[in-house]
């Protein structure tokens, strides 16, 4: 694996030197300052690349992966003006290719990127984790947002539980929950009021699952040929959590979804970001099997493990330490080591960029302002453990 690290750019409290010291050599970043729907110019990309790659007297870093080029809601809902936004996406891909950046992550989640209800879930060792609590989420959509139609999606006992949860929240806690869901995470660039948020949801009123898939296919048919010509591999990030949310359809949640997507345009440039944390939040996703079966189309790895709190597809979960939790990452890494061996044997590049995804807030970071999930030390621990696991597996395979 190529060890990479997500960096939010010059304003990230985690510096490029911090990243060097953590043991990563690849950078995963985006031009976060450019609004969704605007072109990343060749020049702006070159400037950022220089900043990352040309630091005298330091270990070299490489801008390995872009995460993410935004896909606008106009594209996802299939609005009349979507072609304009698709042209912008195509232009970004060309400009990235011209700068020798070969892997681009994106997602097709309606409205919200990833979603959590608690950004400081206390762990028994004193660190904090991110959590998605299904009851808290239900309380938000049923009793805070009061989304029309939400009532029909819950059983009586779920509603009762959510009501009890909502009733014990004071004003500050209500604000906090709302903020966590709508605007608390990196990637959510807007801070909507409840009314504005409901309006954005309404744009999807006539977009069901089948329609969202059609819109995805339309998008892929336009962008994959451009990615081929630019020699850039696209890698779609799965839904997080991997299920429909807020009445919005989601189409990249399972292995079957991934297969369907890959067959929409059958090209090596149409690939996956294999995020073990997102796929792993569902008990019916077999992570190791997915690496084995989808491996040649996995262009980017996000390694993290969630602890599922129930066996339900829509259950609660929190983010565990990387080698703990439900994800069984040791066996995932083993499958990746095997996969890379096969790729190399067939003359392909067998060094998939991997980043330790998220991490607990721990040690000194507990007293600092950090991007939720992206503090330095929790990720450093994750990377150290995952590298160690990989090296041990490589070493033992040489012995056998
Ligand atoms: C969260 C991330 C997501 C991801 C985007 C990819 O930590 O995995 O924000 O970057 O969904 O487009």
mmCIF file of C-alpha atoms and ligand atoms in Angstrom:
data_model
loop_
_atom_site.group_PDB
_atom_site.id
_atom_site.type_symbol
_atom_site.label_atom_id
_atom_site.label_comp_id
_atom_site.label_asym_id
_atom_site.label_seq_id
_atom_site.Cartn_x
_atom_site.Cartn_y
_atom_site.Cartn_z
ATOM 1 C CA UNK A 1 0.000 0.000 0.000
ATOM 2 C CA UNK A 2 1.088 3.562 -0.511
ATOM 3 C CA UNK A 3 0.737 5.337 2.831
ATOM 4 C CA UNK A 4 -1.218 8.530 2.366
ATOM 5 C CA UNK A 5 -2.823 11.116 4.616
ATOM 6 C CA UNK A 6 -5.688 13.512 4.150
ATOM 7 C CA UNK A 7 -4.628 17.126 4.390
ATOM 8 C CA UNK A 8 -7.123 19.978 4.305
ATOM 9 C CA UNK A 9 -4.650 22.438 2.786
ATOM 10 C CA UNK A 10 -2.634 25.329 4.181
ATOM 11 C CA UNK A 11 -5.175 25.988 6.963
ATOM 12 C CA UNK A 12 -5.170 22.423 8.254
ATOM 13 C CA UNK A 13 -3.949 22.407 11.876
ATOM 14 C CA UNK A 14 -2.033 19.246 10.920
ATOM 15 C CA UNK A 15 1.029 20.374 8.958
ATOM 16 C CA UNK A 16 2.915 18.691 6.150
ATOM 17 C CA UNK A 17 5.776 18.049 8.571
ATOM 18 C CA UNK A 18 3.351 16.397 10.999
ATOM 19 C CA UNK A 19 2.357 14.137 8.133
ATOM 20 C CA UNK A 20 5.972 13.304 7.287
ATOM 21 C CA UNK A 21 6.546 12.421 10.926
ATOM 22 C CA UNK A 22 3.462 10.208 10.963
ATOM 23 C CA UNK A 23 5.093 8.088 8.270
ATOM 24 C CA UNK A 24 3.012 8.979 5.233
ATOM 25 C CA UNK A 25 4.468 9.981 1.902
ATOM 26 C CA UNK A 26 1.312 10.536 -0.146
ATOM 27 C CA UNK A 27 -1.016 13.470 0.284
ATOM 28 C CA UNK A 28 -4.746 13.319 -0.250
ATOM 29 C CA UNK A 29 -6.251 16.731 -0.698
ATOM 30 C CA UNK A 30 -8.534 18.988 -2.694
ATOM 31 C CA UNK A 31 -8.742 22.640 -3.595
ATOM 32 C CA UNK A 32 -11.192 23.116 -0.744
ATOM 33 C CA UNK A 33 -11.287 26.856 -1.329
ATOM 34 C CA UNK A 34 -12.860 26.466 -4.787
ATOM 35 C CA UNK A 35 -16.659 26.349 -4.568
ATOM 36 C CA UNK A 36 -18.522 23.303 -5.870
ATOM 37 C CA UNK A 37 -19.380 23.813 -9.536
ATOM 38 C CA UNK A 38 -16.283 25.882 -10.315
ATOM 39 C CA UNK A 39 -13.267 24.826 -12.350
ATOM 40 C CA UNK A 40 -9.984 23.949 -10.662
ATOM 41 C CA UNK A 41 -7.601 25.684 -13.009
ATOM 42 C CA UNK A 42 -4.391 24.058 -14.148
ATOM 43 C CA UNK A 43 -2.492 26.818 -12.517
ATOM 44 C CA UNK A 44 -4.181 26.574 -9.128
ATOM 45 C CA UNK A 45 -3.505 22.821 -9.111
ATOM 46 C CA UNK A 46 0.155 23.366 -10.042
ATOM 47 C CA UNK A 47 0.565 25.890 -7.225
ATOM 48 C CA UNK A 48 -0.888 23.520 -4.630
ATOM 49 C CA UNK A 49 1.225 20.674 -5.938
ATOM 50 C CA UNK A 50 4.377 22.770 -5.564
ATOM 51 C CA UNK A 51 3.449 23.632 -2.015
ATOM 52 C CA UNK A 52 3.138 19.926 -1.214
ATOM 53 C CA UNK A 53 6.000 18.519 -3.213
ATOM 54 C CA UNK A 54 8.730 21.123 -3.257
ATOM 55 C CA UNK A 55 9.952 21.641 0.259
ATOM 56 C CA UNK A 56 13.755 21.743 0.422
ATOM 57 C CA UNK A 57 15.589 19.474 2.866
ATOM 58 C CA UNK A 58 12.585 17.409 3.753
ATOM 59 C CA UNK A 59 11.376 13.918 2.910
ATOM 60 C CA UNK A 60 9.511 14.186 -0.326
ATOM 61 C CA UNK A 61 5.737 14.085 -0.429
ATOM 62 C CA UNK A 62 3.570 13.453 -3.442
ATOM 63 C CA UNK A 63 0.041 14.673 -4.090
ATOM 64 C CA UNK A 64 -1.262 11.156 -4.749
ATOM 65 C CA UNK A 65 -5.021 11.430 -4.624
ATOM 66 C CA UNK A 66 -7.663 14.117 -4.930
ATOM 67 C CA UNK A 67 -10.467 13.857 -2.409
ATOM 68 C CA UNK A 68 -12.842 15.073 -3.632
ATOM 69 C CA UNK A 69 -13.887 16.806 -6.792
ATOM 70 C CA UNK A 70 -17.437 17.827 -5.828
ATOM 71 C CA UNK A 71 -20.434 16.507 -7.721
ATOM 72 C CA UNK A 72 -23.189 19.091 -7.471
ATOM 73 C CA UNK A 73 -26.781 18.397 -6.480
ATOM 74 C CA UNK A 74 -27.813 19.540 -9.980
ATOM 75 C CA UNK A 75 -25.952 16.502 -11.351
ATOM 76 C CA UNK A 76 -27.395 14.188 -8.720
ATOM 77 C CA UNK A 77 -31.006 15.286 -9.205
ATOM 78 C CA UNK A 78 -30.551 15.402 -12.968
ATOM 79 C CA UNK A 79 -31.505 19.078 -13.211
ATOM 80 C CA UNK A 80 -31.771 20.875 -16.540
ATOM 81 C CA UNK A 81 -28.480 22.656 -15.997
ATOM 82 C CA UNK A 82 -26.541 19.516 -15.053
ATOM 83 C CA UNK A 83 -24.495 19.453 -18.277
ATOM 84 C CA UNK A 84 -22.897 22.716 -17.311
ATOM 85 C CA UNK A 85 -21.714 21.236 -13.997
ATOM 86 C CA UNK A 86 -20.588 18.035 -15.731
ATOM 87 C CA UNK A 87 -18.454 20.143 -18.064
ATOM 88 C CA UNK A 88 -16.819 21.706 -15.019
ATOM 89 C CA UNK A 89 -16.141 18.258 -13.536
ATOM 90 C CA UNK A 90 -14.616 17.117 -16.832
ATOM 91 C CA UNK A 91 -12.409 20.189 -16.935
ATOM 92 C CA UNK A 92 -11.177 19.515 -13.388
ATOM 93 C CA UNK A 93 -10.263 15.959 -14.401
ATOM 94 C CA UNK A 94 -8.333 17.162 -17.461
ATOM 95 C CA UNK A 95 -6.468 19.745 -15.407
ATOM 96 C CA UNK A 96 -5.600 17.203 -12.740
ATOM 97 C CA UNK A 97 -4.360 14.737 -15.337
ATOM 98 C CA UNK A 98 -2.241 17.478 -16.898
ATOM 99 C CA UNK A 99 -0.653 17.907 -13.467
ATOM 100 C CA UNK A 100 0.099 14.197 -13.232
ATOM 101 C CA UNK A 101 -2.504 13.502 -10.548
ATOM 102 C CA UNK A 102 -3.933 10.115 -11.410
ATOM 103 C CA UNK A 103 -6.532 9.211 -8.776
ATOM 104 C CA UNK A 104 -9.679 11.178 -8.021
ATOM 105 C CA UNK A 105 -12.233 10.361 -5.338
ATOM 106 C CA UNK A 106 -15.799 11.670 -5.493
ATOM 107 C CA UNK A 107 -19.168 10.699 -4.091
ATOM 108 C CA UNK A 108 -22.771 10.591 -5.202
ATOM 109 C CA UNK A 109 -24.513 11.074 -1.850
ATOM 110 C CA UNK A 110 -27.520 13.390 -2.076
ATOM 111 C CA UNK A 111 -27.329 16.579 0.026
ATOM 112 C CA UNK A 112 -25.185 15.412 2.923
ATOM 113 C CA UNK A 113 -21.712 13.943 2.676
ATOM 114 C CA UNK A 114 -21.020 11.692 5.664
ATOM 115 C CA UNK A 115 -23.289 11.951 8.695
ATOM 116 C CA UNK A 116 -22.759 11.517 12.446
ATOM 117 C CA UNK A 117 -24.830 12.478 15.471
ATOM 118 C CA UNK A 118 -22.045 12.662 18.066
ATOM 119 C CA UNK A 119 -18.576 14.040 17.374
ATOM 120 C CA UNK A 120 -17.190 13.443 20.875
ATOM 121 C CA UNK A 121 -18.380 10.033 21.962
ATOM 122 C CA UNK A 122 -16.517 9.191 25.133
ATOM 123 C CA UNK A 123 -14.352 6.073 25.008
ATOM 124 C CA UNK A 124 -13.320 4.076 28.072
ATOM 125 C CA UNK A 125 -9.664 5.103 27.580
ATOM 126 C CA UNK A 126 -10.538 8.819 27.739
ATOM 127 C CA UNK A 127 -10.323 9.444 23.997
ATOM 128 C CA UNK A 128 -13.381 10.410 21.949
ATOM 129 C CA UNK A 129 -14.837 8.919 18.781
ATOM 130 C CA UNK A 130 -17.425 9.772 16.147
ATOM 131 C CA UNK A 131 -20.769 8.020 16.474
ATOM 132 C CA UNK A 132 -23.962 7.585 14.526
ATOM 133 C CA UNK A 133 -26.780 6.964 16.973
ATOM 134 C CA UNK A 134 -29.879 5.856 15.110
ATOM 135 C CA UNK A 135 -32.205 6.978 17.915
ATOM 136 C CA UNK A 136 -30.658 10.451 18.012
ATOM 137 C CA UNK A 137 -30.929 10.641 14.248
ATOM 138 C CA UNK A 138 -34.594 9.616 14.345
ATOM 139 C CA UNK A 139 -35.217 12.224 17.053
ATOM 140 C CA UNK A 140 -33.684 14.835 14.754
ATOM 141 C CA UNK A 141 -35.744 14.068 11.686
ATOM 142 C CA UNK A 142 -39.005 13.310 13.486
ATOM 143 C CA UNK A 143 -39.110 15.973 16.169
ATOM 144 C CA UNK A 144 -36.569 18.677 15.318
ATOM 145 C CA UNK A 145 -36.617 18.880 11.529
ATOM 146 C CA UNK A 146 -40.129 17.385 11.441
ATOM 147 C CA UNK A 147 -39.544 16.108 7.955
ATOM 148 C CA UNK A 148 -42.806 15.359 6.125
ATOM 149 C CA UNK A 149 -42.995 11.630 5.480
ATOM 150 C CA UNK A 150 -40.479 10.654 8.175
ATOM 151 C CA UNK A 151 -43.184 9.214 10.452
ATOM 152 C CA UNK A 152 -44.009 6.484 7.934
ATOM 153 C CA UNK A 153 -40.433 5.211 7.997
ATOM 154 C CA UNK A 154 -40.371 4.283 11.689
ATOM 155 C CA UNK A 155 -42.158 1.684 13.770
ATOM 156 C CA UNK A 156 -44.213 2.772 16.803
ATOM 157 C CA UNK A 157 -41.544 1.637 19.219
ATOM 158 C CA UNK A 158 -38.785 3.437 17.307
ATOM 159 C CA UNK A 159 -40.861 6.619 17.381
ATOM 160 C CA UNK A 160 -41.472 6.204 21.078
ATOM 161 C CA UNK A 161 -37.759 5.784 21.768
ATOM 162 C CA UNK A 162 -36.899 8.768 19.600
ATOM 163 C CA UNK A 163 -39.532 10.872 21.374
ATOM 164 C CA UNK A 164 -38.083 10.013 24.752
ATOM 165 C CA UNK A 165 -34.642 10.885 23.435
ATOM 166 C CA UNK A 166 -35.840 14.221 22.037
ATOM 167 C CA UNK A 167 -37.712 15.118 25.241
ATOM 168 C CA UNK A 168 -34.609 14.939 27.384
ATOM 169 C CA UNK A 169 -32.583 17.297 25.159
ATOM 170 C CA UNK A 170 -32.243 20.882 26.330
ATOM 171 C CA UNK A 171 -31.919 23.730 23.855
ATOM 172 C CA UNK A 172 -28.169 23.546 23.640
ATOM 173 C CA UNK A 173 -28.284 19.820 23.018
ATOM 174 C CA UNK A 174 -30.870 20.307 20.258
ATOM 175 C CA UNK A 175 -28.638 22.904 18.599
ATOM 176 C CA UNK A 176 -25.630 20.628 18.942
ATOM 177 C CA UNK A 177 -27.371 17.631 17.388
ATOM 178 C CA UNK A 178 -28.679 19.737 14.521
ATOM 179 C CA UNK A 179 -25.243 21.244 13.946
ATOM 180 C CA UNK A 180 -23.530 17.823 14.042
ATOM 181 C CA UNK A 181 -25.884 16.402 11.444
ATOM 182 C CA UNK A 182 -26.195 19.332 9.081
ATOM 183 C CA UNK A 183 -22.878 21.108 9.272
ATOM 184 C CA UNK A 184 -20.554 19.554 11.801
ATOM 185 C CA UNK A 185 -18.269 17.580 9.549
ATOM 186 C CA UNK A 186 -15.570 18.460 7.072
ATOM 187 C CA UNK A 187 -17.160 18.172 3.665
ATOM 188 C CA UNK A 188 -20.385 19.902 4.597
ATOM 189 C CA UNK A 189 -19.643 23.339 3.271
ATOM 190 C CA UNK A 190 -23.000 24.867 4.123
ATOM 191 C CA UNK A 191 -24.578 25.790 7.395
ATOM 192 C CA UNK A 192 -28.312 25.625 6.647
ATOM 193 C CA UNK A 193 -31.198 26.650 8.859
ATOM 194 C CA UNK A 194 -33.808 23.895 9.273
ATOM 195 C CA UNK A 195 -36.054 25.570 6.688
ATOM 196 C CA UNK A 196 -33.252 25.872 4.149
ATOM 197 C CA UNK A 197 -32.245 22.305 4.789
ATOM 198 C CA UNK A 198 -35.786 21.067 4.154
ATOM 199 C CA UNK A 199 -35.818 23.026 0.890
ATOM 200 C CA UNK A 200 -32.657 21.320 -0.261
ATOM 201 C CA UNK A 201 -34.191 17.939 0.602
ATOM 202 C CA UNK A 202 -37.265 18.903 -1.418
ATOM 203 C CA UNK A 203 -35.156 19.144 -4.594
ATOM 204 C CA UNK A 204 -35.018 15.356 -4.450
ATOM 205 C CA UNK A 205 -38.777 14.852 -4.175
ATOM 206 C CA UNK A 206 -39.046 13.169 -7.559
ATOM 207 C CA UNK A 207 -35.686 11.365 -7.374
ATOM 208 C CA UNK A 208 -36.103 7.804 -6.213
ATOM 209 C CA UNK A 209 -33.417 5.133 -6.158
ATOM 210 C CA UNK A 210 -33.914 4.184 -9.809
ATOM 211 C CA UNK A 211 -33.736 7.798 -10.899
ATOM 212 C CA UNK A 212 -30.593 8.471 -8.864
ATOM 213 C CA UNK A 213 -28.947 5.472 -10.528
ATOM 214 C CA UNK A 214 -29.925 6.806 -13.929
ATOM 215 C CA UNK A 215 -28.425 10.157 -13.050
ATOM 216 C CA UNK A 216 -25.247 8.432 -11.904
ATOM 217 C CA UNK A 217 -25.066 6.481 -15.148
ATOM 218 C CA UNK A 218 -25.592 9.640 -17.189
ATOM 219 C CA UNK A 219 -22.763 11.313 -15.262
ATOM 220 C CA UNK A 220 -20.408 8.322 -15.672
ATOM 221 C CA UNK A 221 -21.062 8.090 -19.395
ATOM 222 C CA UNK A 222 -19.916 11.696 -19.718
ATOM 223 C CA UNK A 223 -16.951 11.707 -17.360
ATOM 224 C CA UNK A 224 -15.333 8.281 -17.755
ATOM 225 C CA UNK A 225 -14.243 8.867 -21.371
ATOM 226 C CA UNK A 226 -12.657 12.134 -20.245
ATOM 227 C CA UNK A 227 -10.926 10.326 -17.364
ATOM 228 C CA UNK A 228 -9.643 7.710 -19.823
ATOM 229 C CA UNK A 229 -8.235 10.365 -22.125
ATOM 230 C CA UNK A 230 -6.647 12.218 -19.206
ATOM 231 C CA UNK A 231 -5.298 8.961 -17.722
ATOM 232 C CA UNK A 232 -7.063 9.583 -14.420
ATOM 233 C CA UNK A 233 -8.802 6.894 -12.383
ATOM 234 C CA UNK A 234 -12.076 7.846 -10.743
ATOM 235 C CA UNK A 235 -12.888 6.208 -7.415
ATOM 236 C CA UNK A 236 -16.376 6.621 -6.008
ATOM 237 C CA UNK A 237 -16.707 6.838 -2.253
ATOM 238 C CA UNK A 238 -19.546 4.779 -0.739
ATOM 239 C CA UNK A 239 -22.476 6.198 1.184
ATOM 240 C CA UNK A 240 -21.836 6.934 4.828
ATOM 241 C CA UNK A 241 -23.859 5.571 6.500
ATOM 242 C CA UNK A 242 -24.601 3.057 3.760
ATOM 243 C CA UNK A 243 -28.382 3.281 3.566
ATOM 244 C CA UNK A 244 -31.089 5.751 2.569
ATOM 245 C CA UNK A 245 -31.232 8.725 4.883
ATOM 246 C CA UNK A 246 -33.748 11.553 5.360
ATOM 247 C CA UNK A 247 -35.969 10.079 2.675
ATOM 248 C CA UNK A 248 -33.097 10.422 0.193
ATOM 249 C CA UNK A 249 -32.070 7.462 -1.922
ATOM 250 C CA UNK A 250 -28.497 6.146 -1.785
ATOM 251 C CA UNK A 251 -26.970 3.945 -4.458
ATOM 252 C CA UNK A 252 -23.418 3.095 -3.348
ATOM 253 C CA UNK A 253 -24.015 1.179 -0.132
ATOM 254 C CA UNK A 254 -23.491 -2.508 -0.884
ATOM 255 C CA UNK A 255 -21.443 -4.879 -3.009
ATOM 256 C CA UNK A 256 -24.379 -5.209 -5.399
ATOM 257 C CA UNK A 257 -24.483 -1.404 -5.736
ATOM 258 C CA UNK A 258 -20.746 -1.300 -6.404
ATOM 259 C CA UNK A 259 -21.048 -3.989 -9.068
ATOM 260 C CA UNK A 260 -23.915 -2.210 -10.740
ATOM 261 C CA UNK A 261 -21.931 1.005 -10.816
ATOM 262 C CA UNK A 262 -18.856 -0.701 -12.254
ATOM 263 C CA UNK A 263 -20.909 -2.245 -15.013
ATOM 264 C CA UNK A 264 -22.568 1.055 -15.952
ATOM 265 C CA UNK A 265 -19.372 1.981 -17.746
ATOM 266 C CA UNK A 266 -17.016 -0.939 -17.857
ATOM 267 C CA UNK A 267 -13.650 0.764 -17.762
ATOM 268 C CA UNK A 268 -10.728 0.535 -15.346
ATOM 269 C CA UNK A 269 -11.093 4.294 -14.972
ATOM 270 C CA UNK A 270 -14.488 3.747 -13.378
ATOM 271 C CA UNK A 271 -13.447 2.473 -9.966
ATOM 272 C CA UNK A 272 -14.004 2.475 -6.253
ATOM 273 C CA UNK A 273 -12.775 4.074 -3.086
ATOM 274 C CA UNK A 274 -12.978 1.107 -0.788
ATOM 275 C CA UNK A 275 -13.931 2.689 2.531
ATOM 276 C CA UNK A 276 -14.056 -0.083 5.119
ATOM 277 C CA UNK A 277 -15.703 2.232 7.635
ATOM 278 C CA UNK A 278 -18.608 3.141 5.353
ATOM 279 C CA UNK A 279 -19.262 -0.286 3.835
ATOM 280 C CA UNK A 280 -18.495 -1.855 7.221
ATOM 281 C CA UNK A 281 -21.384 -0.119 8.974
ATOM 282 C CA UNK A 282 -23.685 -2.735 7.390
ATOM 283 C CA UNK A 283 -23.526 -6.277 8.709
ATOM 284 C CA UNK A 284 -24.323 -7.656 5.233
ATOM 285 C CA UNK A 285 -21.197 -6.215 3.581
ATOM 286 C CA UNK A 286 -18.384 -8.773 3.553
ATOM 287 C CA UNK A 287 -15.317 -6.530 3.520
ATOM 288 C CA UNK A 288 -12.685 -9.187 2.904
ATOM 289 C CA UNK A 289 -14.768 -10.786 0.151
ATOM 290 C CA UNK A 290 -15.296 -7.406 -1.465
ATOM 291 C CA UNK A 291 -11.547 -6.823 -1.675
ATOM 292 C CA UNK A 292 -11.150 -10.278 -3.206
ATOM 293 C CA UNK A 293 -13.964 -9.843 -5.705
ATOM 294 C CA UNK A 294 -13.743 -6.166 -6.632
ATOM 295 C CA UNK A 295 -10.012 -5.715 -6.158
ATOM 296 C CA UNK A 296 -8.975 -4.793 -9.681
ATOM 297 C CA UNK A 297 -11.311 -1.793 -9.557
ATOM 298 C CA UNK A 298 -10.259 -0.546 -6.115
ATOM 299 C CA UNK A 299 -8.134 2.542 -6.697
ATOM 300 C CA UNK A 300 -8.070 4.014 -3.218
ATOM 301 C CA UNK A 301 -8.418 2.603 0.289
ATOM 302 C CA UNK A 302 -9.897 4.265 3.365
ATOM 303 C CA UNK A 303 -9.048 2.044 6.289
ATOM 304 C CA UNK A 304 -11.050 2.405 9.474
ATOM 305 C CA UNK A 305 -13.213 0.120 11.549
ATOM 306 C CA UNK A 306 -16.649 0.817 12.952
ATOM 307 C CA UNK A 307 -18.122 -0.966 15.927
ATOM 308 C CA UNK A 308 -21.663 -1.876 14.964
ATOM 309 C CA UNK A 309 -24.001 -1.650 17.933
ATOM 310 C CA UNK A 310 -26.677 -3.945 16.481
ATOM 311 C CA UNK A 311 -27.191 -6.378 13.619
ATOM 312 C CA UNK A 312 -29.661 -4.150 11.855
ATOM 313 C CA UNK A 313 -28.848 -2.543 8.522
ATOM 314 C CA UNK A 314 -29.923 0.763 10.027
ATOM 315 C CA UNK A 315 -28.289 0.269 13.407
ATOM 316 C CA UNK A 316 -26.084 2.620 15.409
ATOM 317 C CA UNK A 317 -22.309 2.459 15.240
ATOM 318 C CA UNK A 318 -19.233 4.252 16.479
ATOM 319 C CA UNK A 319 -15.718 4.435 15.148
ATOM 320 C CA UNK A 320 -13.394 2.017 16.915
ATOM 321 C CA UNK A 321 -9.601 1.952 16.987
ATOM 322 C CA UNK A 322 -8.362 0.820 13.604
ATOM 323 C CA UNK A 323 -7.560 -2.765 14.489
ATOM 324 C CA UNK A 324 -10.584 -3.199 16.763
ATOM 325 C CA UNK A 325 -14.338 -3.010 16.140
ATOM 326 C CA UNK A 326 -16.425 -4.953 13.648
ATOM 327 C CA UNK A 327 -14.241 -4.252 10.614
ATOM 328 C CA UNK A 328 -11.675 -7.048 10.996
ATOM 329 C CA UNK A 329 -9.065 -4.837 9.373
ATOM 330 C CA UNK A 330 -6.254 -7.271 9.906
ATOM 331 C CA UNK A 331 -7.934 -9.627 7.455
ATOM 332 C CA UNK A 332 -8.769 -6.753 5.124
ATOM 333 C CA UNK A 333 -5.082 -5.787 5.042
ATOM 334 C CA UNK A 334 -4.230 -9.443 4.411
ATOM 335 C CA UNK A 335 -6.614 -9.477 1.444
ATOM 336 C CA UNK A 336 -5.058 -6.244 0.153
ATOM 337 C CA UNK A 337 -1.550 -7.719 0.418
ATOM 338 C CA UNK A 338 -2.769 -10.679 -1.661
ATOM 339 C CA UNK A 339 -4.484 -8.407 -4.148
ATOM 340 C CA UNK A 340 -1.385 -6.268 -4.637
ATOM 341 C CA UNK A 341 0.661 -9.379 -5.262
ATOM 342 C CA UNK A 342 -1.778 -10.468 -7.973
ATOM 343 C CA UNK A 343 -1.797 -6.989 -9.500
ATOM 344 C CA UNK A 344 1.997 -6.946 -9.658
ATOM 345 C CA UNK A 345 2.061 -10.421 -11.165
ATOM 346 C CA UNK A 346 -0.184 -9.179 -13.946
ATOM 347 C CA UNK A 347 2.086 -6.222 -14.592
ATOM 348 C CA UNK A 348 -0.169 -3.649 -12.949
ATOM 349 C CA UNK A 349 0.744 -1.116 -10.293
ATOM 350 C CA UNK A 350 0.409 -3.016 -7.063
ATOM 351 C CA UNK A 351 0.605 -0.162 -4.634
ATOM 352 C CA UNK A 352 -2.857 1.106 -3.834
ATOM 353 C CA UNK A 353 -2.966 4.446 -2.008
ATOM 354 C CA UNK A 354 -4.337 3.919 1.480
ATOM 355 C CA UNK A 355 -5.114 6.451 4.125
ATOM 356 C CA UNK A 356 -5.840 5.752 7.763
ATOM 357 C CA UNK A 357 -9.357 7.080 7.851
ATOM 358 C CA UNK A 358 -10.418 9.132 10.861
ATOM 359 C CA UNK A 359 -9.031 8.459 14.305
ATOM 360 C CA UNK A 360 -9.937 9.052 17.889
ATOM 361 C CA UNK A 361 -9.327 12.404 19.437
ATOM 362 C CA UNK A 362 -6.656 11.556 21.969
ATOM 363 C CA UNK A 363 -3.600 12.787 23.909
ATOM 364 C CA UNK A 364 -2.749 16.432 23.197
ATOM 365 C CA UNK A 365 -5.388 16.655 20.484
ATOM 366 C CA UNK A 366 -8.095 16.506 23.170
ATOM 367 C CA UNK A 367 -7.154 20.101 24.024
ATOM 368 C CA UNK A 368 -6.887 21.419 20.472
ATOM 369 C CA UNK A 369 -9.293 22.522 17.814
ATOM 370 C CA UNK A 370 -9.261 19.811 15.176
ATOM 371 C CA UNK A 371 -11.351 18.744 12.210
ATOM 372 C CA UNK A 372 -13.722 16.033 13.496
ATOM 373 C CA UNK A 373 -12.227 12.650 12.584
ATOM 374 C CA UNK A 374 -9.067 14.281 11.293
ATOM 375 C CA UNK A 375 -6.992 15.058 14.361
ATOM 376 C CA UNK A 376 -3.326 14.073 14.050
ATOM 377 C CA UNK A 377 -2.658 11.590 16.801
ATOM 378 C CA UNK A 378 -5.560 9.174 16.363
ATOM 379 C CA UNK A 379 -4.727 8.849 12.683
ATOM 380 C CA UNK A 380 -1.038 8.524 13.469
ATOM 381 C CA UNK A 381 -1.880 5.587 15.728
ATOM 382 C CA UNK A 382 -4.071 4.088 12.993
ATOM 383 C CA UNK A 383 -1.384 4.430 10.363
ATOM 384 C CA UNK A 384 1.270 2.963 12.647
ATOM 385 C CA UNK A 385 -0.893 -0.061 13.421
ATOM 386 C CA UNK A 386 -1.904 -0.647 9.815
ATOM 387 C CA UNK A 387 1.658 -0.276 8.508
ATOM 388 C CA UNK A 388 2.872 -2.645 11.165
ATOM 389 C CA UNK A 389 0.216 -5.151 10.192
ATOM 390 C CA UNK A 390 1.109 -4.904 6.529
ATOM 391 C CA UNK A 391 4.825 -5.226 7.146
ATOM 392 C CA UNK A 392 4.320 -8.250 9.380
ATOM 393 C CA UNK A 393 2.112 -9.870 6.735
ATOM 394 C CA UNK A 394 4.624 -9.144 3.987
ATOM 395 C CA UNK A 395 7.433 -10.478 6.145
ATOM 396 C CA UNK A 396 5.548 -13.630 7.019
ATOM 397 C CA UNK A 397 4.612 -14.250 3.373
ATOM 398 C CA UNK A 398 8.296 -14.094 2.473
ATOM 399 C CA UNK A 399 9.001 -16.675 5.147
ATOM 400 C CA UNK A 400 6.363 -19.113 3.960
HETATM 401 C C1 LIG B 1 -15.232 11.481 5.504
HETATM 402 C C2 LIG B 1 -14.961 11.261 4.125
HETATM 403 C C3 LIG B 1 -15.937 11.851 3.159
HETATM 404 C C4 LIG B 1 -15.393 11.631 1.781
HETATM 405 C C5 LIG B 1 -16.244 12.078 0.663
HETATM 406 C C6 LIG B 1 -15.682 11.554 -0.621
HETATM 407 O O1 LIG B 1 -14.393 11.350 6.304
HETATM 408 O O2 LIG B 1 -14.690 9.946 3.887
HETATM 409 O O3 LIG B 1 -16.056 13.222 3.388
HETATM 410 O O4 LIG B 1 -14.228 12.339 1.643
HETATM 411 O O5 LIG B 1 -17.509 11.636 0.809
HETATM 412 O O6 LIG B 1 -16.197 12.251 -1.674
#
